[in-house]
XYZ file of N, CA and C in Angstrom:
765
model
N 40.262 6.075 5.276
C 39.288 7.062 4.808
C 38.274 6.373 3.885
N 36.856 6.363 3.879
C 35.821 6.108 3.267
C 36.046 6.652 1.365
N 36.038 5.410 0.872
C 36.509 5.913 -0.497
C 35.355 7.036 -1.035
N 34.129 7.180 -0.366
C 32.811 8.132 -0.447
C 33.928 9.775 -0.552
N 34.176 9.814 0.782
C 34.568 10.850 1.507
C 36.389 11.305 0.136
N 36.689 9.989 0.094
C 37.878 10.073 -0.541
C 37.545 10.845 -2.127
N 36.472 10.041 -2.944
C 35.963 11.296 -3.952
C 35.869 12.098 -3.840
N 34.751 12.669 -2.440
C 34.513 14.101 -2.751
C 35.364 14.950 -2.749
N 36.797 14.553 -2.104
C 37.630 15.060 -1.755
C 38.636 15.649 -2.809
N 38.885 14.730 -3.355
C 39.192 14.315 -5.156
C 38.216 15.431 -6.351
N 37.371 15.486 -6.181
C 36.229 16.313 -6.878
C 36.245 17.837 -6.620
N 36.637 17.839 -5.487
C 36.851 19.556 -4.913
C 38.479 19.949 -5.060
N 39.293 18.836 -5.014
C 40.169 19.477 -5.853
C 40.926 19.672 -7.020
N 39.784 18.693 -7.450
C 40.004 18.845 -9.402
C 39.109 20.211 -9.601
N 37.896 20.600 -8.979
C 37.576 21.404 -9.288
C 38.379 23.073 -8.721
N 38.911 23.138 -8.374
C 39.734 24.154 -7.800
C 41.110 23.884 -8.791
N 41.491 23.046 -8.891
C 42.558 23.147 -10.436
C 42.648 23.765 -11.626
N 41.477 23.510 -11.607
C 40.537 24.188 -12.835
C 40.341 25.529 -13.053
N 39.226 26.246 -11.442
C 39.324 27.265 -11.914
C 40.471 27.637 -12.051
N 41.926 27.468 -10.839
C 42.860 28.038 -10.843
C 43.646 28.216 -12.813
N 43.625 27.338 -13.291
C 43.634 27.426 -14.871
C 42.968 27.898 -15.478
N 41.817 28.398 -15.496
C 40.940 29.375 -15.946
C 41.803 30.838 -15.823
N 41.508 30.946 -13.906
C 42.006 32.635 -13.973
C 43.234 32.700 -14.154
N 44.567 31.661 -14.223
C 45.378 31.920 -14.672
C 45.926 32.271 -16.351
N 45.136 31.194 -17.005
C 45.380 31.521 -18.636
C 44.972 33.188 -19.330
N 43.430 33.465 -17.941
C 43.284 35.028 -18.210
C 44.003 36.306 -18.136
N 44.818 35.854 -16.869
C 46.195 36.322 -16.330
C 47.392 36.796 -17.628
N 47.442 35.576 -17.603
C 49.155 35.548 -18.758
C 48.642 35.812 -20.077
N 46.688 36.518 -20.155
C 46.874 36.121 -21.144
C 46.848 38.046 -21.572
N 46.336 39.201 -20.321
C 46.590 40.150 -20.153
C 47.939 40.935 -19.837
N 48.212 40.223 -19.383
C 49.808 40.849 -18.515
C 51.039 40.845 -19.741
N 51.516 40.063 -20.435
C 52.188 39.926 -21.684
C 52.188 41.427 -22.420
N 53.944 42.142 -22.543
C 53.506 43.151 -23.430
C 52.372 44.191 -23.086
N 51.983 44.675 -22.199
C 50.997 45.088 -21.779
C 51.274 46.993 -22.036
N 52.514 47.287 -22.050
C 53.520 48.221 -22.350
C 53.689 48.782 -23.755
N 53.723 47.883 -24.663
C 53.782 47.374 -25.767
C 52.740 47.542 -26.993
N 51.441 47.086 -26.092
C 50.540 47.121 -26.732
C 49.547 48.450 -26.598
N 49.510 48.836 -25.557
C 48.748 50.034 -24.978
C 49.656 51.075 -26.173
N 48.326 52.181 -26.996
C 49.135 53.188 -27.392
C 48.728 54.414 -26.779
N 49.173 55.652 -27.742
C 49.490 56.851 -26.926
C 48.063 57.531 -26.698
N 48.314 58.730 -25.741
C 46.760 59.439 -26.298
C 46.843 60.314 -27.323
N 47.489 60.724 -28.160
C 47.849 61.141 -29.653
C 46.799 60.527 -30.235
N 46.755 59.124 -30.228
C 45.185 58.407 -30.882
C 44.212 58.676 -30.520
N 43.868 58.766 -29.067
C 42.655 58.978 -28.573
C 42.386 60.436 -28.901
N 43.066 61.520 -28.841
C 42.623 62.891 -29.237
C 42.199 62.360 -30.917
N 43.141 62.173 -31.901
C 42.321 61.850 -32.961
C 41.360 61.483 -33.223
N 40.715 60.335 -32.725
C 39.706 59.333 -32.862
C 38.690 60.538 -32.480
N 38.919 61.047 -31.067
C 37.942 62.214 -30.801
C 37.499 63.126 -31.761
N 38.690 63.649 -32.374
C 38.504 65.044 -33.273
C 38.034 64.426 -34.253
N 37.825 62.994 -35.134
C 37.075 62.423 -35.831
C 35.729 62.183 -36.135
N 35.542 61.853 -34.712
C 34.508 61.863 -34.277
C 33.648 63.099 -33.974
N 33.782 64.279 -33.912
C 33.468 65.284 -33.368
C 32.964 65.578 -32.385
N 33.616 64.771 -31.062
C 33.076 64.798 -29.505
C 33.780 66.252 -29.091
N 32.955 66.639 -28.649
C 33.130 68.529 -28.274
C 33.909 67.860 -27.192
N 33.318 67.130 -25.881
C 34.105 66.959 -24.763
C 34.284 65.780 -24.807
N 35.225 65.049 -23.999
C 35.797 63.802 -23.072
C 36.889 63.689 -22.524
N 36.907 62.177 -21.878
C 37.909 62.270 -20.603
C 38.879 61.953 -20.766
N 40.685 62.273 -21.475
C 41.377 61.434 -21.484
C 41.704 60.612 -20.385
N 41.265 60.834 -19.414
C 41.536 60.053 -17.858
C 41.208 58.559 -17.838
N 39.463 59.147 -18.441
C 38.898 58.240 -18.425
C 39.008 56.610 -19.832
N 39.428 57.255 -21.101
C 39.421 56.871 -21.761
C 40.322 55.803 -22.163
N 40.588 54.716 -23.406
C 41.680 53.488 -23.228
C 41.787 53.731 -25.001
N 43.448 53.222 -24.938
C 43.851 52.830 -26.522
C 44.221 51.436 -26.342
N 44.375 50.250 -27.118
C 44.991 49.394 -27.188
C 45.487 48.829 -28.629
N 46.770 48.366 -28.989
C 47.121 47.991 -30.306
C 45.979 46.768 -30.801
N 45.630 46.645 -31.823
C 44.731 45.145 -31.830
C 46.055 44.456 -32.427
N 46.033 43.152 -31.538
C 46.815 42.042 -31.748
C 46.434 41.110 -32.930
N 45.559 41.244 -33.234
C 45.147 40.437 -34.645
C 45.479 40.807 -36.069
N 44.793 42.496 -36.253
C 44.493 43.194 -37.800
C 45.841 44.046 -37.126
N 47.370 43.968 -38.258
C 48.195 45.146 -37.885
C 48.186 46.140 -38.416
N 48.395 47.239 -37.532
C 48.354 48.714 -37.928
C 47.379 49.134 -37.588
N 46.376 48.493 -36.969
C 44.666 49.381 -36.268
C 45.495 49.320 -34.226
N 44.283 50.076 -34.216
C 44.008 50.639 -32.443
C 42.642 50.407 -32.317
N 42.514 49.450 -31.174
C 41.028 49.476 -30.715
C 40.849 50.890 -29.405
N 39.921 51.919 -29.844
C 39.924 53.016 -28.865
C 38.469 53.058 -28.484
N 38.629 53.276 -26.535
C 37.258 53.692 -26.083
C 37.475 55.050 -25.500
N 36.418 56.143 -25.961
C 36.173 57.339 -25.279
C 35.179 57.004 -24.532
N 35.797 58.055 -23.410
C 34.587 58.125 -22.787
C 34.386 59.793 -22.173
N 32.590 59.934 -22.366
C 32.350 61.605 -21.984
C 31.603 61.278 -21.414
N 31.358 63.282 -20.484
C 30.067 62.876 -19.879
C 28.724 63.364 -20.584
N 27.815 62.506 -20.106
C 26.041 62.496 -20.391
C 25.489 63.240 -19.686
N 25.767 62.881 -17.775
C 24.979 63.929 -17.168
C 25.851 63.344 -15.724
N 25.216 63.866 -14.833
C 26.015 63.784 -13.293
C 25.792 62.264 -13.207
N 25.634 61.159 -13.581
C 25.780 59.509 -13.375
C 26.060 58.733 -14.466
N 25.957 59.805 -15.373
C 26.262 58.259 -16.627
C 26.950 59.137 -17.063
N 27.937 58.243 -18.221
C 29.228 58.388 -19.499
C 28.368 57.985 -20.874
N 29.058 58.541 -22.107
C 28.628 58.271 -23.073
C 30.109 57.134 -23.272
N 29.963 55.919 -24.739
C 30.882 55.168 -24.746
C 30.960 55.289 -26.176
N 32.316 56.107 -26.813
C 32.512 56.072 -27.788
C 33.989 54.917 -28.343
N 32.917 53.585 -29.065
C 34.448 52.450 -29.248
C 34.604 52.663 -31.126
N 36.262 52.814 -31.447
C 36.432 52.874 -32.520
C 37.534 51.712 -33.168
N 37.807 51.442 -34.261
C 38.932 51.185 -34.805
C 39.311 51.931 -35.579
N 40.857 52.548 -35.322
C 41.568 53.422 -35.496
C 42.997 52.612 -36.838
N 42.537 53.364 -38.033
C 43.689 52.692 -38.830
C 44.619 54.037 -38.876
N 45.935 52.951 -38.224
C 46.981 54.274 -37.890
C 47.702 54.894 -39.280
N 48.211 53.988 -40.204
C 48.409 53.989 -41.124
C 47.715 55.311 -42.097
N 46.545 55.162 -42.254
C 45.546 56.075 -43.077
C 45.424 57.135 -42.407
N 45.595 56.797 -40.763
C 45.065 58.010 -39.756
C 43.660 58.277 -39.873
N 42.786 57.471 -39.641
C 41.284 57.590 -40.000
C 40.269 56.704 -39.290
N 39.333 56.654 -38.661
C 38.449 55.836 -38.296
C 38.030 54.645 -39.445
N 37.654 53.317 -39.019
C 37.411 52.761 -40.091
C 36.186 52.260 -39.818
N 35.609 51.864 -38.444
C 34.714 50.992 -37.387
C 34.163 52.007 -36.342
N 33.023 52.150 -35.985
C 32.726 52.879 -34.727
C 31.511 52.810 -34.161
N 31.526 52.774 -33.094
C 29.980 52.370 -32.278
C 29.878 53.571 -31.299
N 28.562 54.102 -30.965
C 28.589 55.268 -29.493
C 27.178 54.099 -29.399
N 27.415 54.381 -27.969
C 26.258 53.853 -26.893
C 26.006 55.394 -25.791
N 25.200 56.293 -26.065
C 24.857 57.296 -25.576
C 24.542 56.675 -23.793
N 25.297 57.745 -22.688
C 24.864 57.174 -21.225
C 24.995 55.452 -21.104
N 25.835 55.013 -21.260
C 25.986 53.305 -21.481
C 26.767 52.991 -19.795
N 27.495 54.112 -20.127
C 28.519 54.127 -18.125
C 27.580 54.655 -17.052
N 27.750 53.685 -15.972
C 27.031 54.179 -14.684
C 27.762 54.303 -13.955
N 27.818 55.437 -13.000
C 28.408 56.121 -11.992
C 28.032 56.556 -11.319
N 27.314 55.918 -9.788
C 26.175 55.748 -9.276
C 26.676 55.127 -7.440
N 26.683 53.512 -7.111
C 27.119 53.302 -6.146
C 28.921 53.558 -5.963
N 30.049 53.410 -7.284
C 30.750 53.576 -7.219
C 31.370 54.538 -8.294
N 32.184 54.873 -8.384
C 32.876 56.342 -9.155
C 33.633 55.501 -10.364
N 33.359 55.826 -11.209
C 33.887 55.274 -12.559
C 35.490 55.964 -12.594
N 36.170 55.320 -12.534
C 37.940 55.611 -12.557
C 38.743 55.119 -13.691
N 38.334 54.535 -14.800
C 38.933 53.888 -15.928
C 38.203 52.833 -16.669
N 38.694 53.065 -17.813
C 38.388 52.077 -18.675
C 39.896 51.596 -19.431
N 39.697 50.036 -19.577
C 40.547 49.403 -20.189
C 40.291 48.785 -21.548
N 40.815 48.576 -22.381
C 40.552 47.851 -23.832
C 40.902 46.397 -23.237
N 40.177 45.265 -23.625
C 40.925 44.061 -23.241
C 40.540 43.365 -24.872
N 41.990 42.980 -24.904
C 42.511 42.103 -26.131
C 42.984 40.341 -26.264
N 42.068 39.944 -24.954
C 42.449 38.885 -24.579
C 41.160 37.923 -25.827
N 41.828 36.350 -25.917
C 41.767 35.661 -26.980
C 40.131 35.164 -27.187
N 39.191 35.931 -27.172
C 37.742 35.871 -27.482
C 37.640 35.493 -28.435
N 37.894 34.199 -29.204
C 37.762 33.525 -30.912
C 36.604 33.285 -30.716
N 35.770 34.016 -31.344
C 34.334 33.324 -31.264
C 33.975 32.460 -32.600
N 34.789 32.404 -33.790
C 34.488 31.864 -34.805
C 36.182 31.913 -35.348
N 36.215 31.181 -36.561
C 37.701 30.805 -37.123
C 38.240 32.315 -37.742
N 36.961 33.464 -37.964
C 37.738 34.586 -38.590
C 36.702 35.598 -37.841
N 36.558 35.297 -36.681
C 35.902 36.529 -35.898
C 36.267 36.408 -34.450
N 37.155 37.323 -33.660
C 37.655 37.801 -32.546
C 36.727 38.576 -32.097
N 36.557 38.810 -30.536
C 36.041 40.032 -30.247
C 36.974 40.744 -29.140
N 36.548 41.903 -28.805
C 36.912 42.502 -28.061
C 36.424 42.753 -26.798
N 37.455 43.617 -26.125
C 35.726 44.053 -24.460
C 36.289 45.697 -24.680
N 35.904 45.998 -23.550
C 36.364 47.394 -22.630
C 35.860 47.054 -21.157
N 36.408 47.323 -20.602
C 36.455 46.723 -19.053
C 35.873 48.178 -18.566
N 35.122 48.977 -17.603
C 35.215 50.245 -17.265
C 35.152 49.608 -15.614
N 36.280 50.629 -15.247
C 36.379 50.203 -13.727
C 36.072 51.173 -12.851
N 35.461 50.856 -11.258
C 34.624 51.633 -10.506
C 35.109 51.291 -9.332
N 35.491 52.453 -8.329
C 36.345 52.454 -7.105
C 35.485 53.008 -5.959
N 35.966 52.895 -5.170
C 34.460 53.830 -3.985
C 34.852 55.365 -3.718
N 33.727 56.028 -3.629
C 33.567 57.148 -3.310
C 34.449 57.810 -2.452
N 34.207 56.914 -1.711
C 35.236 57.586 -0.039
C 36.106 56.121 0.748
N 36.571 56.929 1.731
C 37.514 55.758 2.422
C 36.685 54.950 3.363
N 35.452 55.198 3.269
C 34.216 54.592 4.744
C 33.544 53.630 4.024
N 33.970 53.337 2.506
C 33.247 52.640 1.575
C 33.689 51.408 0.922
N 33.906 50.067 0.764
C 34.595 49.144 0.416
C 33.903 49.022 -1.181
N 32.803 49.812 -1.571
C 32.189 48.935 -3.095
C 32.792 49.354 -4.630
N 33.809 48.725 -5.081
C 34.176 48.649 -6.115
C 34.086 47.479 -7.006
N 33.823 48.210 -8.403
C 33.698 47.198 -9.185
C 33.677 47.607 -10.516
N 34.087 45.993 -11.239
C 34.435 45.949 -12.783
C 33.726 45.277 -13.864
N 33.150 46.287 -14.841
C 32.289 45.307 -16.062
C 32.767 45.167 -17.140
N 32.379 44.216 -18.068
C 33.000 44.255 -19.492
C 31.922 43.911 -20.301
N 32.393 44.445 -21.351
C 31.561 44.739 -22.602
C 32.000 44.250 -23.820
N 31.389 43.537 -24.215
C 32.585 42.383 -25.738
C 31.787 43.275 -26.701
N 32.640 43.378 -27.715
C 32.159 43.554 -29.081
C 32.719 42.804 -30.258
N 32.113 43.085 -31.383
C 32.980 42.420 -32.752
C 32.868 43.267 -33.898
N 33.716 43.110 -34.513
C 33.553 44.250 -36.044
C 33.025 43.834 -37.073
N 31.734 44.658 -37.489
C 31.504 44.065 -38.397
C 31.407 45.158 -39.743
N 32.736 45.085 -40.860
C 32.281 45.940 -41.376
C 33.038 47.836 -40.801
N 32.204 48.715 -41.384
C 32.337 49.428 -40.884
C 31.404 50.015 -39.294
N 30.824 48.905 -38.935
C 30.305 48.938 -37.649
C 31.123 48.185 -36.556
N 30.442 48.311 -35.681
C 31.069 47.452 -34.291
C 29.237 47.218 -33.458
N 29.403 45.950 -33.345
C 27.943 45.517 -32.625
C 28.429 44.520 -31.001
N 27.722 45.702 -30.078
C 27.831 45.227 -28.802
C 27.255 43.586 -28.426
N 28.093 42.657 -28.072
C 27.161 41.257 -28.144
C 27.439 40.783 -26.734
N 27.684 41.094 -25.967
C 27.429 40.653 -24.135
C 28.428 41.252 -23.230
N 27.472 41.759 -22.096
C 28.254 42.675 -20.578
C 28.211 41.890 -19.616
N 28.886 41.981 -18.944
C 28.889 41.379 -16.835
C 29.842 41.827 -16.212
N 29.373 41.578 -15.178
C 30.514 42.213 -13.854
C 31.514 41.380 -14.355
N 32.804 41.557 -14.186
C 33.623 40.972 -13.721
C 34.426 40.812 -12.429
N 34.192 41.909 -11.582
C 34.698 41.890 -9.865
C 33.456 42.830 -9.380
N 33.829 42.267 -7.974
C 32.684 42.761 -7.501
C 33.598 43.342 -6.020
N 34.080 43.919 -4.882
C 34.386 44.119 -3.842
C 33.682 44.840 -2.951
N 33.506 44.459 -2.004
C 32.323 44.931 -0.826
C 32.566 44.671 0.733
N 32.227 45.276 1.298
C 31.788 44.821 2.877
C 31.302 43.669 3.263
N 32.162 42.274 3.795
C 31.924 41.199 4.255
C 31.796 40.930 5.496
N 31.516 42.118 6.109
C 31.377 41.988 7.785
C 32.317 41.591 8.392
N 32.183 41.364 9.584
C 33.096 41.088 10.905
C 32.433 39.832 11.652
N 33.494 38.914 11.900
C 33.367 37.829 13.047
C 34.092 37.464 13.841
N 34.572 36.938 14.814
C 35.311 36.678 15.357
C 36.577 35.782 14.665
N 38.149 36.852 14.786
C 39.001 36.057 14.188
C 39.371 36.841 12.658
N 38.162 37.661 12.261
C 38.105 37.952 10.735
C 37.499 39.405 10.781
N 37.997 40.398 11.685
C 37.620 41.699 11.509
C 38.184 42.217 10.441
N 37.242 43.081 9.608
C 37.561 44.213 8.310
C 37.292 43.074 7.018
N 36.339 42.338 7.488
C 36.484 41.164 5.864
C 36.022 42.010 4.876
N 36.652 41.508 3.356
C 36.312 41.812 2.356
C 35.327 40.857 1.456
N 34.515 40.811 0.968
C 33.630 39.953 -0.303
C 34.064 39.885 -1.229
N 34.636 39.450 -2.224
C 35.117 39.227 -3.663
C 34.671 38.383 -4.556
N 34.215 38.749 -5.191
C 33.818 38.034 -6.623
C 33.988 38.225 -8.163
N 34.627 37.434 -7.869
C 35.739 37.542 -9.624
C 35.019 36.623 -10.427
N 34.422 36.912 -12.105
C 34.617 35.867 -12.847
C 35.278 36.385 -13.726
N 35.853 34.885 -14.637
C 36.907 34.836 -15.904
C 35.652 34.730 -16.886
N 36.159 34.787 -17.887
C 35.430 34.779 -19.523
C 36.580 34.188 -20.068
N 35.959 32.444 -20.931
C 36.762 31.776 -21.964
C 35.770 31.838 -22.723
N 36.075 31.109 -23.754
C 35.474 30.442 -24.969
C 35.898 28.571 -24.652
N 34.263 28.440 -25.122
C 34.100 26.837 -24.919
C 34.231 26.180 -26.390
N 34.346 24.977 -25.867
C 34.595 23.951 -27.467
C 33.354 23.785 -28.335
N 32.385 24.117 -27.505
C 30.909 24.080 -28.038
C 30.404 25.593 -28.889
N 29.752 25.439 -29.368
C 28.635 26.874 -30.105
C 27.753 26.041 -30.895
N 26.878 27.177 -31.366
C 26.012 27.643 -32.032
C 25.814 28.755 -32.806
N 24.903 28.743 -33.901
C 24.429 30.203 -34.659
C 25.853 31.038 -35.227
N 27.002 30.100 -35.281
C 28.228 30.846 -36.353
C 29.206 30.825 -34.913
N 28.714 30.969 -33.532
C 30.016 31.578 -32.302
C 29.926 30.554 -31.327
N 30.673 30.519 -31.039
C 31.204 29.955 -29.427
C 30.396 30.144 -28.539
N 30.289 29.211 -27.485
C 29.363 29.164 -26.613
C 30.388 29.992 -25.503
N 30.128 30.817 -24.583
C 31.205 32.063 -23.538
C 31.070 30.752 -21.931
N 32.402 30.555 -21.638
C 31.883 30.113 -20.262
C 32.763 30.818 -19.119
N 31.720 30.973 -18.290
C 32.043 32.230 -16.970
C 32.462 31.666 -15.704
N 33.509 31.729 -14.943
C 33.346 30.939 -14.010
C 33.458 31.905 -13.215
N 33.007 31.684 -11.630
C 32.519 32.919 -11.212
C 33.321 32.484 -9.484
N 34.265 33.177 -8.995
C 34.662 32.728 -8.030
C 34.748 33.508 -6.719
N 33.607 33.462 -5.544
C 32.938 34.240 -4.309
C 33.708 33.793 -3.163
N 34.177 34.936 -2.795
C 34.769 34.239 -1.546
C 35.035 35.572 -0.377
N 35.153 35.241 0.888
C 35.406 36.357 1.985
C 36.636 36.307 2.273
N 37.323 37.180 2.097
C 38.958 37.482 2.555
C 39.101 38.306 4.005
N 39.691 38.263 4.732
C 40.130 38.910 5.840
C 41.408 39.486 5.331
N 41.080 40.762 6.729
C 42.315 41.991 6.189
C 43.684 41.164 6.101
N 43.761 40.244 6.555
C 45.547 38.997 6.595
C 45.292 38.682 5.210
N 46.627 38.868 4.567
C 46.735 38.228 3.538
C 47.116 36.428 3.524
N 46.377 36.326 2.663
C 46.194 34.290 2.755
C 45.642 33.972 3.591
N 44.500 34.653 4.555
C 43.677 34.547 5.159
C 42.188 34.355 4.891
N 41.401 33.004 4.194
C 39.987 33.030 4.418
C 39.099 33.286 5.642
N 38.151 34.234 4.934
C 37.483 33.651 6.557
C 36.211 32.909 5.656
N 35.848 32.543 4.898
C 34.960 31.094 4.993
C 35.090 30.616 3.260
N 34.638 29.492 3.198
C 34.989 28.936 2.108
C 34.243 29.534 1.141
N 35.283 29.330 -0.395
C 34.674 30.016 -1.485
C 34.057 29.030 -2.804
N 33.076 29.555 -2.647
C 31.769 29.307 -3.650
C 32.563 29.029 -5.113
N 32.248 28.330 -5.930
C 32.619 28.320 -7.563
C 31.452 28.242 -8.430
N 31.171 29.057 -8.977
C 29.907 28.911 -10.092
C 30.067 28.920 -11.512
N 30.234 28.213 -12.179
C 30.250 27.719 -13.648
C 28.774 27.789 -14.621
N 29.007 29.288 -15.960
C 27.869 29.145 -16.717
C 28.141 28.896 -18.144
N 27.156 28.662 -18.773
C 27.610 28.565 -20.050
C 26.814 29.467 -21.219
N 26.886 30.065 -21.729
C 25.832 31.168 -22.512
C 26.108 30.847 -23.755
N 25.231 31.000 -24.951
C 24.846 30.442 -25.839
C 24.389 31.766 -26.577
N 25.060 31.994 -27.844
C 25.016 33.383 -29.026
C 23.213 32.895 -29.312
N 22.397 33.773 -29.314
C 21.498 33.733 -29.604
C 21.423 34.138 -31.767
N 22.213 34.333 -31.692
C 22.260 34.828 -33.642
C 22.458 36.619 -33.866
N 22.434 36.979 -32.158
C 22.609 38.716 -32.232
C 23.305 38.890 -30.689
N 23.288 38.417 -30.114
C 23.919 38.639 -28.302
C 23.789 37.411 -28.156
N 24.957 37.023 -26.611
C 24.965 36.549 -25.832
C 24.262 37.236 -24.024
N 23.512 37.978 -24.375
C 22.767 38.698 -23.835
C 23.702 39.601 -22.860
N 22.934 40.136 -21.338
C 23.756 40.648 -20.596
C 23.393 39.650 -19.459
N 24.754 39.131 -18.852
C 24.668 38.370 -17.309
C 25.411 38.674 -16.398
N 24.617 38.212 -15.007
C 25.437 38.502 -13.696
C 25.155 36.810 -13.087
N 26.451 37.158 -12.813
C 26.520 35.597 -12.115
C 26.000 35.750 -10.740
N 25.121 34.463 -10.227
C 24.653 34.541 -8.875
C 25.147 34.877 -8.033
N 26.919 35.059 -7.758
C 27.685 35.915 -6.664
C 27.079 37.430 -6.883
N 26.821 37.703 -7.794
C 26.946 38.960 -7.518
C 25.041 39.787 -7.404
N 24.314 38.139 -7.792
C 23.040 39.064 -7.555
C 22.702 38.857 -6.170
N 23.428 38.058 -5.308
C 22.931 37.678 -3.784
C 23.679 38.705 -2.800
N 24.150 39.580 -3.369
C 24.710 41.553 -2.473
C 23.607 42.031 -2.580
């Protein structure tokens, strides 16, 4: 074998190691206690009646213990705005006092539009953006309308506390699922595009630089079945001193 041919070979599967360590550390780093940490909706009605939201969804809505500060709940409500959007009410909940301490609303922030908004999750996974600042997300997840429809999908939303506030600092898809057509060999394909969110060794402006890796690929209805090879896209975003703005990785702007 051409030692040419023998690198590239070498190169594509160091790079596939990688991501695989990426989405795995994201993995183990959700799944852990997951039981454990999730609390009741006893909180979420509070946080509500605190708040004085006339309506919302417990359906829709998420508690999670924060793994860092003990004795708080990171909580997202969510209501409705109008027939397509949600309002997003995120709090920290000190259980102890029984009292709000932190709280942000983003009026109509949820879209519910190509796909049907079905949940939101708190994610408490290890966002160190600085030596004494963590952040958080809320994931809100979106399923299809009907059974004739393959488009579902998942965004997240980081925040950090500051204070008695909470300031939104960067959104993106995180899955994307769709209609990948039909070819011979690969009827009913699916499209998928997953990225992970770490924190890099690098920053600026007080935080961590976020790196996304973004992984596109066509699945056929067989499980462990590709039907064509999958794309890897690697970004790196940079705290501007107020956001890391909002991004979509190129898998998902080429649907």
């Amino acid at each position: 074998m051409p030692i040419r041919v023998f690198c590239r070979l070498f190169r594509r599967a160091a790079l596939a190691i990688t991501v695989m360590t990426v989405f795995s550390s994201i993995a183990n780093e959700r799944v852990p206690d997951v039981a454990a940490r999730v609390c009741g909706a006893e909180i979420i009605e509070a946080v509500a009646g605190e708040l004085r939201l006339p309506t919302f969804d417990p359906a829709l809505s998420s508690c999670r213990r924060d793994p860092v500060t003990s004795g708080t709940s990171i909580v997202a409500i969510v209501s409705p705005a109008d027939d397509e959007h949600f309002n997003l009410d995120v709090a920290i909940w000190d259980v102890r006092a029984r009292k709000v301490v932190a709280k942000r609303r983003d009026p109509a922030y949820l879209v519910s539009d190509a796909s049907s908004l079905r949940a939101t999750e708190v994610d408490t996974a290890r966002y160190q953006l600085a030596a004494d600042v963590r952040a958080f997300g809320v994931r809100d997840v979106h399923y299809p309308y009907n059974t004739h429809s393959k488009w579902s999908e998942t965004r997240l939303t980081m925040f950090v506390r500051r204070g008695e506030a909470i300031d939104r600092i960067f959104s993106t898809q995180v899955e994307l699922l769709t209609d990948g057509g039909s070819s011979p060999g690969c009827d009913d394909a699916t499209r998928a595009v997953r990225s992970a969110i770490t924190i890099a060794p690098t920053g600026g402006r007080g935080f961590k630089d976020l790196l996304v890796v973004t992984h596109d690929s066509v699945e056929s209805g067989v499980p462990g079945k590709s039907c064509k090879a999958a794309t890897i896209d690697r970004q790196r975003l940079k705290y501007d001193g107020a956001t890391y703005g909002s991004f979509s990785a190129p898998g998902y702007s080429r649907l």
